[in-house]
Amino acid sequence: MTLNSNAAHGEHSGFRGRSDVEWADPDFTVRVAGVDDLLRIQRENVEHERTRRWSSENALLRQVSSVAGVFLCPMLRNEAVGPEPESYRCWAWFVLGTDEGTQGVTLLDVGKDIFDALPELYSPTELRRVIKVTMARVMLGSRFENMW
């Protein structure tokens, strides 16, 4: 686990400590979110002024296909600061709602409580499917999406 300088020194001068989520960490999991989950994440992100979120609920609904699940994989842990709870900065892989079959990837902040409540992919079959879909998206040129 890697800590930024603020977290490593125990300083909390308004800056959030961050640590990498490594492959061997127990919280390195793949979760699946539906549109209702994303709306809940969006509302919490707006409430806590997290930076990696959609610009609006309408933008989210316009950009993300309502029929496909979004795969979330944590990249960083964000420490709690003041009233803002702990969260993860996740890779979010999804099917774009605007272009049939086009995939997108972006970074999304997800509160730890919400992340932990989302369904986790456990079985080797499910995880192979995610790896296959992710690799296919990379090979086909997934677009890194701004959250407009």
N, CA and C atoms as an extended XYZ file, in Angstrom:
444
Properties=species:S:1:pos:R:3:atomname:S:1:resname:S:1:resid:I:1 pbc="F F F"
N         0.849       -1.158        0.000 N   MET     1
C         0.000        0.000        0.000 CA  MET     1
C         0.904        1.233        0.000 C   MET     1
N         0.601        2.187       -0.868 N   THR     2
C         1.371        3.414       -0.959 CA  THR     2
C         0.535        4.560       -0.429 C   THR     2
N         1.108        5.380        0.428 N   LEU     3
C         0.400        6.536        0.981 CA  LEU     3
C         0.971        7.806        0.401 C   LEU     3
N         0.120        8.816        0.247 N   ASN     4
C         0.673       10.104       -0.158 CA  ASN     4
C         1.356       10.745        1.040 C   ASN     4
N         2.026       11.840        0.842 N   SER     5
C         2.832       12.428        1.911 CA  SER     5
C         1.992       12.882        3.102 C   SER     5
N         0.790       13.393        2.880 N   ASN     6
C        -0.043       13.824        4.006 CA  ASN     6
C        -0.427       12.643        4.882 C   ASN     6
N        -0.859       11.544        4.257 N   ALA     7
C        -1.273       10.379        5.026 CA  ALA     7
C        -0.076        9.740        5.709 C   ALA     7
N         1.060        9.728        5.047 N   ALA     8
C         2.246        9.098        5.617 CA  ALA     8
C         2.703        9.828        6.871 C   ALA     8
N         2.470       11.118        6.962 N   HIS     9
C         2.895       11.906        8.108 CA  HIS     9
C         1.753       12.158        9.089 C   HIS     9
N         0.578       11.578        8.804 N   GLY    10
C        -0.554       11.739        9.706 CA  GLY    10
C        -1.134       13.137        9.711 C   GLY    10
N        -0.850       13.929        8.708 N   GLU    11
C        -1.352       15.302        8.652 CA  GLU    11
C        -2.753       15.315        8.064 C   GLU    11
N        -3.598       16.140        8.615 N   HIS    12
C        -4.949       16.293        8.076 CA  HIS    12
C        -5.285       17.771        8.019 C   HIS    12
N        -4.552       18.505        7.224 N   SER    13
C        -4.769       19.942        7.105 CA  SER    13
C        -5.743       20.238        5.979 C   SER    13
N        -6.876       19.491        5.969 N   GLY    14
C        -7.857       19.701        4.924 CA  GLY    14
C        -7.581       18.878        3.683 C   GLY    14
N        -6.437       18.214        3.623 N   PHE    15
C        -6.122       17.375        2.480 CA  PHE    15
C        -6.444       15.934        2.814 C   PHE    15
N        -7.010       15.272        1.873 N   ARG    16
C        -7.415       13.887        2.042 CA  ARG    16
C        -6.216       12.972        1.806 C   ARG    16
N        -5.971       12.062        2.748 N   GLY    17
C        -4.949       11.047        2.555 CA  GLY    17
C        -5.441       10.008        1.558 C   GLY    17
N        -4.537        9.499        0.772 N   ARG    18
C        -4.894        8.490       -0.233 CA  ARG    18
C        -3.909        7.342       -0.155 C   ARG    18
N        -4.401        6.164       -0.476 N   SER    19
C        -3.524        5.006       -0.574 CA  SER    19
C        -3.962        4.154       -1.764 C   SER    19
N        -3.000        3.525       -2.405 N   ASP    20
C        -3.279        2.652       -3.538 CA  ASP    20
C        -3.986        1.393       -3.069 C   ASP    20
N        -4.887        0.896       -3.895 N   VAL    21
C        -5.489       -0.411       -3.663 CA  VAL    21
C        -4.680       -1.399       -4.501 C   VAL    21
N        -4.009       -2.322       -3.840 N   GLU    22
C        -3.144       -3.297       -4.510 CA  GLU    22
C        -3.908       -4.596       -4.778 C   GLU    22
N        -3.406       -5.398       -5.726 N   TRP    23
C        -4.040       -6.665       -6.099 CA  TRP    23
C        -4.292       -7.565       -4.893 C   TRP    23
N        -3.354       -7.610       -3.961 N   ALA    24
C        -3.445       -8.537       -2.832 CA  ALA    24
C        -4.309       -8.007       -1.688 C   ALA    24
N        -4.763       -6.775       -1.756 N   ASP    25
C        -5.563       -6.196       -0.678 CA  ASP    25
C        -6.971       -6.795       -0.658 C   ASP    25
N        -7.533       -6.997        0.530 N   PRO    26
C        -8.873       -7.597        0.604 CA  PRO    26
C        -9.962       -6.735       -0.030 C   PRO    26
N        -9.740       -5.420       -0.141 N   ASP    27
C       -10.764       -4.567       -0.757 CA  ASP    27
C       -10.565       -4.400       -2.265 C   ASP    27
N        -9.593       -5.128       -2.856 N   PHE    28
C        -9.473       -5.125       -4.314 CA  PHE    28
C       -10.497       -6.119       -4.845 C   PHE    28
N       -11.624       -5.599       -5.279 N   THR    29
C       -12.721       -6.424       -5.783 CA  THR    29
C       -13.307       -5.751       -7.015 C   THR    29
N       -14.116       -6.492       -7.722 N   VAL    30
C       -14.870       -5.925       -8.834 CA  VAL    30
C       -16.328       -5.923       -8.419 C   VAL    30
N       -16.943       -4.770       -8.500 N   ARG    31
C       -18.359       -4.609       -8.140 CA  ARG    31
C       -19.141       -4.215       -9.372 C   ARG    31
N       -20.439       -4.470       -9.338 N   VAL    32
C       -21.313       -4.126      -10.461 CA  VAL    32
C       -22.372       -3.148       -9.965 C   VAL    32
N       -22.523       -2.048      -10.690 N   ALA    33
C       -23.516       -1.028      -10.348 CA  ALA    33
C       -24.492       -0.857      -11.503 C   ALA    33
N       -25.756       -0.720      -11.162 N   GLY    34
C       -26.770       -0.385      -12.147 CA  GLY    34
C       -26.997        1.125      -12.149 C   GLY    34
N       -27.879        1.573      -12.991 N   VAL    35
C       -28.151        3.017      -13.102 CA  VAL    35
C       -28.655        3.588      -11.776 C   VAL    35
N       -29.532        2.861      -11.071 N   ASP    36
C       -30.022        3.365       -9.780 CA  ASP    36
C       -28.864        3.531       -8.795 C   ASP    36
N       -27.924        2.576       -8.803 N   ASP    37
C       -26.737        2.689       -7.945 CA  ASP    37
C       -25.915        3.911       -8.328 C   ASP    37
N       -25.744        4.134       -9.629 N   LEU    38
C       -24.965        5.284      -10.088 CA  LEU    38
C       -25.616        6.596       -9.681 C   LEU    38
N       -26.942        6.652       -9.721 N   LEU    39
C       -27.639        7.862       -9.282 CA  LEU    39
C       -27.406        8.105       -7.791 C   LEU    39
N       -27.434        7.042       -6.998 N   ARG    40
C       -27.157        7.171       -5.560 CA  ARG    40
C       -25.720        7.639       -5.333 C   ARG    40
N       -24.772        7.065       -6.092 N   ILE    41
C       -23.366        7.485       -6.012 CA  ILE    41
C       -23.242        8.953       -6.406 C   ILE    41
N       -23.906        9.343       -7.484 N   GLN    42
C       -23.864       10.733       -7.958 CA  GLN    42
C       -24.375       11.697       -6.893 C   GLN    42
N       -25.494       11.349       -6.267 N   ARG    43
C       -26.069       12.234       -5.240 CA  ARG    43
C       -25.135       12.369       -4.044 C   ARG    43
N       -24.527       11.271       -3.632 N   GLU    44
C       -23.577       11.342       -2.520 CA  GLU    44
C       -22.340       12.156       -2.912 C   GLU    44
N       -21.876       11.976       -4.153 N   ASN    45
C       -20.705       12.733       -4.608 CA  ASN    45
C       -20.981       14.232       -4.644 C   ASN    45
N       -22.164       14.617       -5.070 N   VAL    46
C       -22.541       16.031       -5.077 CA  VAL    46
C       -22.599       16.543       -3.645 C   VAL    46
N       -23.231       15.774       -2.754 N   GLU    47
C       -23.350       16.175       -1.352 CA  GLU    47
C       -21.981       16.403       -0.707 C   GLU    47
N       -21.016       15.544       -1.024 N   HIS    48
C       -19.688       15.635       -0.413 CA  HIS    48
C       -18.675       16.357       -1.297 C   HIS    48
N       -19.139       16.910       -2.408 N   GLU    49
C       -18.295       17.681       -3.331 CA  GLU    49
C       -17.077       16.896       -3.819 C   GLU    49
N       -17.281       15.614       -4.094 N   ARG    50
C       -16.204       14.806       -4.657 CA  ARG    50
C       -16.010       15.188       -6.115 C   ARG    50
N       -14.773       15.128       -6.560 N   THR    51
C       -14.443       15.665       -7.881 CA  THR    51
C       -14.698       14.707       -9.030 C   THR    51
N       -14.641       13.419       -8.815 N   ARG    52
C       -14.850       12.480       -9.924 CA  ARG    52
C       -16.292       12.008       -9.903 C   ARG    52
N       -17.124       12.760      -10.622 N   ARG    53
C       -18.556       12.486      -10.716 CA  ARG    53
C       -19.058       13.058      -12.030 C   ARG    53
N       -20.287       12.743      -12.376 N   TRP    54
C       -20.891       13.354      -13.557 CA  TRP    54
C       -21.282       14.787      -13.235 C   TRP    54
N       -21.383       15.610      -14.256 N   SER    55
C       -21.750       17.011      -14.053 CA  SER    55
C       -23.194       17.151      -13.575 C   SER    55
N       -24.041       16.166      -13.916 N   SER    56
C       -25.439       16.192      -13.477 CA  SER    56
C       -26.033       14.798      -13.628 C   SER    56
N       -27.177       14.593      -13.005 N   GLU    57
C       -27.875       13.313      -13.166 CA  GLU    57
C       -28.315       13.126      -14.617 C   GLU    57
N       -28.747       14.207      -15.272 N   ASN    58
C       -29.147       14.101      -16.676 CA  ASN    58
C       -27.973       13.671      -17.550 C   ASN    58
N       -26.778       14.200      -17.271 N   ALA    59
C       -25.588       13.808      -18.032 CA  ALA    59
C       -25.294       12.326      -17.824 C   ALA    59
N       -25.401       11.862      -16.586 N   LEU    60
C       -25.194       10.444      -16.292 CA  LEU    60
C       -26.172        9.595      -17.088 C   LEU    60
N       -27.454        9.931      -17.023 N   LEU    61
C       -28.481        9.146      -17.708 CA  LEU    61
C       -28.302        9.187      -19.226 C   LEU    61
N       -27.807       10.290      -19.747 N   ARG    62
C       -27.563       10.424      -21.180 CA  ARG    62
C       -26.349        9.601      -21.601 C   ARG    62
N       -25.343        9.530      -20.742 N   GLN    63
C       -24.073        8.929      -21.132 CA  GLN    63
C       -24.004        7.421      -20.888 C   GLN    63
N       -24.656        6.923      -19.858 N   VAL    64
C       -24.537        5.513      -19.489 CA  VAL    64
C       -25.762        4.748      -19.969 C   VAL    64
N       -25.517        3.636      -20.666 N   SER    65
C       -26.609        2.780      -21.116 CA  SER    65
C       -27.365        2.249      -19.909 C   SER    65
N       -28.693        2.306      -19.974 N   SER    66
C       -29.507        1.869      -18.839 CA  SER    66
C       -29.633        0.355      -18.757 C   SER    66
N       -29.215       -0.365      -19.782 N   VAL    67
C       -29.397       -1.820      -19.789 CA  VAL    67
C       -28.141       -2.589      -19.394 C   VAL    67
N       -27.007       -1.939      -19.329 N   ALA    68
C       -25.754       -2.632      -19.023 CA  ALA    68
C       -25.268       -2.246      -17.631 C   ALA    68
N       -24.693       -3.193      -16.932 N   GLY    69
C       -24.088       -2.902      -15.642 CA  GLY    69
C       -22.762       -2.184      -15.826 C   GLY    69
N       -22.369       -1.447      -14.818 N   VAL    70
C       -21.086       -0.747      -14.816 CA  VAL    70
C       -20.160       -1.509      -13.874 C   VAL    70
N       -18.984       -1.874      -14.363 N   PHE    71
C       -17.996       -2.550      -13.531 CA  PHE    71
C       -17.165       -1.506      -12.810 C   PHE    71
N       -17.033       -1.643      -11.508 N   LEU    72
C       -16.249       -0.719      -10.691 CA  LEU    72
C       -15.096       -1.475      -10.041 C   LEU    72
N       -13.907       -0.930      -10.184 N   CYS    73
C       -12.724       -1.533       -9.588 CA  CYS    73
C       -11.937       -0.433       -8.880 C   CYS    73
N       -11.720       -0.555       -7.574 N   PRO    74
C       -11.052        0.519       -6.831 CA  PRO    74
C        -9.580        0.648       -7.193 C   PRO    74
N        -9.138        1.880       -7.317 N   MET    75
C        -7.754        2.196       -7.637 CA  MET    75
C        -7.083        2.864       -6.431 C   MET    75
N        -7.815        3.757       -5.744 N   LEU    76
C        -7.297        4.489       -4.584 CA  LEU    76
C        -8.322        4.472       -3.455 C   LEU    76
N        -7.832        4.487       -2.235 N   ARG    77
C        -8.663        4.722       -1.061 CA  ARG    77
C        -8.526        6.198       -0.692 C   ARG    77
N        -9.636        6.849       -0.469 N   ASN    78
C        -9.658        8.242       -0.021 CA  ASN    78
C       -10.072        8.246        1.444 C   ASN    78
N        -9.187        8.735        2.326 N   GLU    79
C        -9.511        8.782        3.747 CA  GLU    79
C       -10.678        9.724        4.014 C   GLU    79
N       -11.355        9.480        5.121 N   ALA    80
C       -12.401       10.396        5.582 CA  ALA    80
C       -11.750       11.693        6.041 C   ALA    80
N       -12.392       12.815        5.716 N   VAL    81
C       -11.916       14.129        6.163 CA  VAL    81
C       -13.130       14.892        6.668 C   VAL    81
N       -13.101       15.241        7.953 N   GLY    82
C       -14.230       15.966        8.532 CA  GLY    82
C       -15.515       15.180        8.348 C   GLY    82
N       -16.554       15.825        7.821 N   PRO    83
C       -17.832       15.127        7.651 CA  PRO    83
C       -17.863       14.214        6.414 C   PRO    83
N       -16.827       14.293        5.576 N   GLU    84
C       -16.823       13.484        4.361 CA  GLU    84
C       -16.322       12.078        4.666 C   GLU    84
N       -17.136       11.052        4.383 N   PRO    85
C       -16.742        9.678        4.700 CA  PRO    85
C       -15.679        9.142        3.739 C   PRO    85
N       -15.117        8.013        4.135 N   GLU    86
C       -14.133        7.322        3.305 CA  GLU    86
C       -14.760        6.945        1.961 C   GLU    86
N       -13.935        6.973        0.928 N   SER    87
C       -14.422        6.603       -0.403 CA  SER    87
C       -13.304        5.944       -1.198 C   SER    87
N       -13.673        5.428       -2.354 N   TYR    88
C       -12.721        4.865       -3.300 CA  TYR    88
C       -12.756        5.683       -4.581 C   TYR    88
N       -11.628        5.810       -5.223 N   ARG    89
C       -11.581        6.301       -6.596 CA  ARG    89
C       -11.483        5.040       -7.443 C   ARG    89
N       -12.500        4.820       -8.270 N   CYS    90
C       -12.634        3.573       -9.022 CA  CYS    90
C       -12.519        3.800      -10.522 C   CYS    90
N       -12.010        2.768      -11.201 N   TRP    91
C       -12.181        2.690      -12.641 CA  TRP    91
C       -13.617        2.264      -12.871 C   TRP    91
N       -14.317        2.918      -13.757 N   ALA    92
C       -15.696        2.566      -14.093 CA  ALA    92
C       -15.756        2.245      -15.584 C   ALA    92
N       -16.061        0.990      -15.906 N   TRP    93
C       -16.190        0.529      -17.293 CA  TRP    93
C       -17.673        0.418      -17.602 C   TRP    93
N       -18.123        1.038      -18.711 N   PHE    94
C       -19.551        1.028      -19.014 CA  PHE    94
C       -19.795        1.126      -20.510 C   PHE    94
N       -21.029        0.802      -20.884 N   VAL    95
C       -21.478        0.951      -22.273 CA  VAL    95
C       -22.091        2.335      -22.388 C   VAL    95
N       -21.641        3.081      -23.387 N   LEU    96
C       -22.163        4.428      -23.600 CA  LEU    96
C       -23.605        4.368      -24.069 C   LEU    96
N       -24.425        5.234      -23.507 N   GLY    97
C       -25.824        5.282      -23.898 CA  GLY    97
C       -26.044        5.957      -25.235 C   GLY    97
N       -25.035        6.671      -25.744 N   THR    98
C       -25.213        7.438      -26.976 CA  THR    98
C       -24.812        6.683      -28.227 C   THR    98
N       -23.843        5.799      -28.123 N   ASP    99
C       -23.374        5.049      -29.289 CA  ASP    99
C       -23.568        3.562      -29.033 C   ASP    99
N       -24.351        2.904      -29.863 N   GLU   100
C       -24.664        1.494      -29.671 CA  GLU   100
C       -23.385        0.656      -29.600 C   GLU   100
N       -23.203       -0.016      -28.467 N   GLY   101
C       -22.088       -0.939      -28.321 CA  GLY   101
C       -20.744       -0.305      -28.019 C   GLY   101
N       -20.661        1.013      -27.969 N   THR   102
C       -19.388        1.660      -27.687 CA  THR   102
C       -19.176        1.675      -26.177 C   THR   102
N       -17.963        1.317      -25.768 N   GLN   103
C       -17.659        1.272      -24.353 CA  GLN   103
C       -16.872        2.501      -23.932 C   GLN   103
N       -17.033        2.852      -22.668 N   GLY   104
C       -16.282        3.960      -22.114 CA  GLY   104
C       -15.673        3.560      -20.786 C   GLY   104
N       -14.676        4.279      -20.399 N   VAL   105
C       -14.052        4.089      -19.096 CA  VAL   105
C       -13.774        5.467      -18.516 C   VAL   105
N       -13.938        5.599      -17.219 N   THR   106
C       -13.655        6.856      -16.550 CA  THR   106
C       -13.308        6.566      -15.102 C   THR   106
N       -12.943        7.579      -14.371 N   LEU   107
C       -12.712        7.466      -12.941 CA  LEU   107
C       -13.938        8.011      -12.218 C   LEU   107
N       -14.346        7.312      -11.165 N   LEU   108
C       -15.541        7.693      -10.423 CA  LEU   108
C       -15.274        7.512       -8.939 C   LEU   108
N       -15.565        8.534       -8.141 N   ASP   109
C       -15.475        8.404       -6.691 CA  ASP   109
C       -16.731        7.701       -6.198 C   ASP   109
N       -16.529        6.713       -5.314 N   VAL   110
C       -17.642        5.926       -4.781 CA  VAL   110
C       -17.446        5.802       -3.272 C   VAL   110
N       -18.452        6.233       -2.514 N   GLY   111
C       -18.390        6.106       -1.065 CA  GLY   111
C       -18.183        4.657       -0.660 C   GLY   111
N       -17.370        4.436        0.371 N   LYS   112
C       -17.051        3.075        0.813 CA  LYS   112
C       -18.308        2.293        1.179 C   LYS   112
N       -19.247        2.920        1.871 N   ASP   113
C       -20.469        2.219        2.258 CA  ASP   113
C       -21.261        1.749        1.043 C   ASP   113
N       -21.392        2.605        0.051 N   ILE   114
C       -22.103        2.211       -1.165 CA  ILE   114
C       -21.327        1.131       -1.895 C   ILE   114
N       -20.004        1.325       -2.048 N   PHE   115
C       -19.171        0.345       -2.741 CA  PHE   115
C       -19.304       -1.033       -2.095 C   PHE   115
N       -19.204       -1.081       -0.761 N   ASP   116
C       -19.278       -2.358       -0.046 CA  ASP   116
C       -20.641       -3.032       -0.200 C   ASP   116
N       -21.702       -2.248       -0.425 N   ALA   117
C       -23.054       -2.803       -0.558 CA  ALA   117
C       -23.350       -3.312       -1.968 C   ALA   117
N       -22.536       -2.930       -2.951 N   LEU   118
C       -22.773       -3.367       -4.330 CA  LEU   118
C       -22.410       -4.842       -4.490 C   LEU   118
N       -23.075       -5.533       -5.415 N   PRO   119
C       -22.747       -6.940       -5.636 CA  PRO   119
C       -21.308       -7.117       -6.107 C   PRO   119
N       -20.630       -8.067       -5.477 N   GLU   120
C       -19.248       -8.376       -5.834 CA  GLU   120
C       -19.230       -9.584       -6.757 C   GLU   120
N       -18.351       -9.536       -7.744 N   LEU   121
C       -18.172      -10.686       -8.614 CA  LEU   121
C       -17.185      -11.632       -7.939 C   LEU   121
N       -17.643      -12.833       -7.606 N   TYR   122
C       -16.821      -13.808       -6.894 CA  TYR   122
C       -16.335      -14.946       -7.779 C   TYR   122
N       -17.228      -15.451       -8.591 N   SER   123
C       -16.920      -16.704       -9.278 CA  SER   123
C       -15.874      -16.499      -10.371 C   SER   123
N       -15.049      -17.514      -10.590 N   PRO   124
C       -14.059      -17.432      -11.675 CA  PRO   124
C       -14.714      -17.147      -13.028 C   PRO   124
N       -15.915      -17.688      -13.253 N   THR   125
C       -16.609      -17.456      -14.526 CA  THR   125
C       -16.952      -15.978      -14.681 C   THR   125
N       -17.500      -15.362      -13.620 N   GLU   126
C       -17.855      -13.942      -13.682 CA  GLU   126
C       -16.612      -13.076      -13.870 C   GLU   126
N       -15.558      -13.387      -13.127 N   LEU   127
C       -14.336      -12.588      -13.228 CA  LEU   127
C       -13.677      -12.741      -14.599 C   LEU   127
N       -13.703      -13.943      -15.162 N   ARG   128
C       -13.171      -14.137      -16.521 CA  ARG   128
C       -13.967      -13.304      -17.524 C   ARG   128
N       -15.285      -13.247      -17.318 N   ARG   129
C       -16.134      -12.458      -18.216 CA  ARG   129
C       -15.748      -10.977      -18.143 C   ARG   129
N       -15.514      -10.465      -16.929 N   VAL   130
C       -15.120       -9.059      -16.777 CA  VAL   130
C       -13.773       -8.823      -17.447 C   VAL   130
N       -12.813       -9.724      -17.231 N   ILE   131
C       -11.494       -9.576      -17.856 CA  ILE   131
C       -11.627       -9.604      -19.368 C   ILE   131
N       -12.425      -10.532      -19.878 N   LYS   132
C       -12.626      -10.635      -21.328 CA  LYS   132
C       -13.256       -9.354      -21.882 C   LYS   132
N       -14.306       -8.866      -21.228 N   VAL   133
C       -14.976       -7.648      -21.682 CA  VAL   133
C       -14.017       -6.457      -21.614 C   VAL   133
N       -13.285       -6.347      -20.507 N   THR   134
C       -12.349       -5.244      -20.338 CA  THR   134
C       -11.261       -5.279      -21.395 C   THR   134
N       -10.683       -6.452      -21.625 N   MET   135
C        -9.623       -6.572      -22.627 CA  MET   135
C       -10.169       -6.300      -24.031 C   MET   135
N       -11.371       -6.771      -24.321 N   ALA   136
C       -11.981       -6.498      -25.622 CA  ALA   136
C       -12.182       -5.001      -25.803 C   ALA   136
N       -12.582       -4.328      -24.731 N   ARG   137
C       -12.784       -2.881      -24.797 CA  ARG   137
C       -11.462       -2.169      -25.046 C   ARG   137
N       -10.416       -2.635      -24.400 N   VAL   138
C        -9.094       -2.037      -24.612 CA  VAL   138
C        -8.659       -2.258      -26.057 C   VAL   138
N        -8.827       -3.468      -26.547 N   MET   139
C        -8.409       -3.796      -27.909 CA  MET   139
C        -9.216       -3.016      -28.953 C   MET   139
N       -10.483       -2.774      -28.655 N   LEU   140
C       -11.340       -2.048      -29.598 CA  LEU   140
C       -11.251       -0.538      -29.419 C   LEU   140
N       -10.471       -0.115      -28.463 N   GLY   141
C       -10.273        1.321      -28.282 CA  GLY   141
C       -11.351        1.980      -27.457 C   GLY   141
N       -11.547        1.516      -26.243 N   SER   142
C       -12.491        2.195      -25.350 CA  SER   142
C       -12.127        3.661      -25.255 C   SER   142
N       -13.133        4.471      -25.130 N   ARG   143
C       -12.907        5.906      -25.000 CA  ARG   143
C       -12.841        6.260      -23.529 C   ARG   143
N       -11.839        7.051      -23.167 N   PHE   144
C       -11.818        7.590      -21.804 CA  PHE   144
C       -12.790        8.745      -21.818 C   PHE   144
N       -13.801        8.652      -20.992 N   GLU   145
C       -14.906        9.595      -21.035 CA  GLU   145
C       -14.776       10.689      -19.992 C   GLU   145
N       -14.977       11.914      -20.429 N   ASN   146
C       -15.210       13.002      -19.479 CA  ASN   146
C       -16.649       12.852      -19.023 C   ASN   146
N       -16.910       13.219      -17.811 N   MET   147
C       -18.249       13.016      -17.261 CA  MET   147
C       -19.088       14.274      -17.486 C   MET   147
N       -19.520       14.505      -18.701 N   TRP   148
C       -20.231       15.711      -19.078 CA  TRP   148
C       -21.697       15.613      -18.821 C   TRP   148
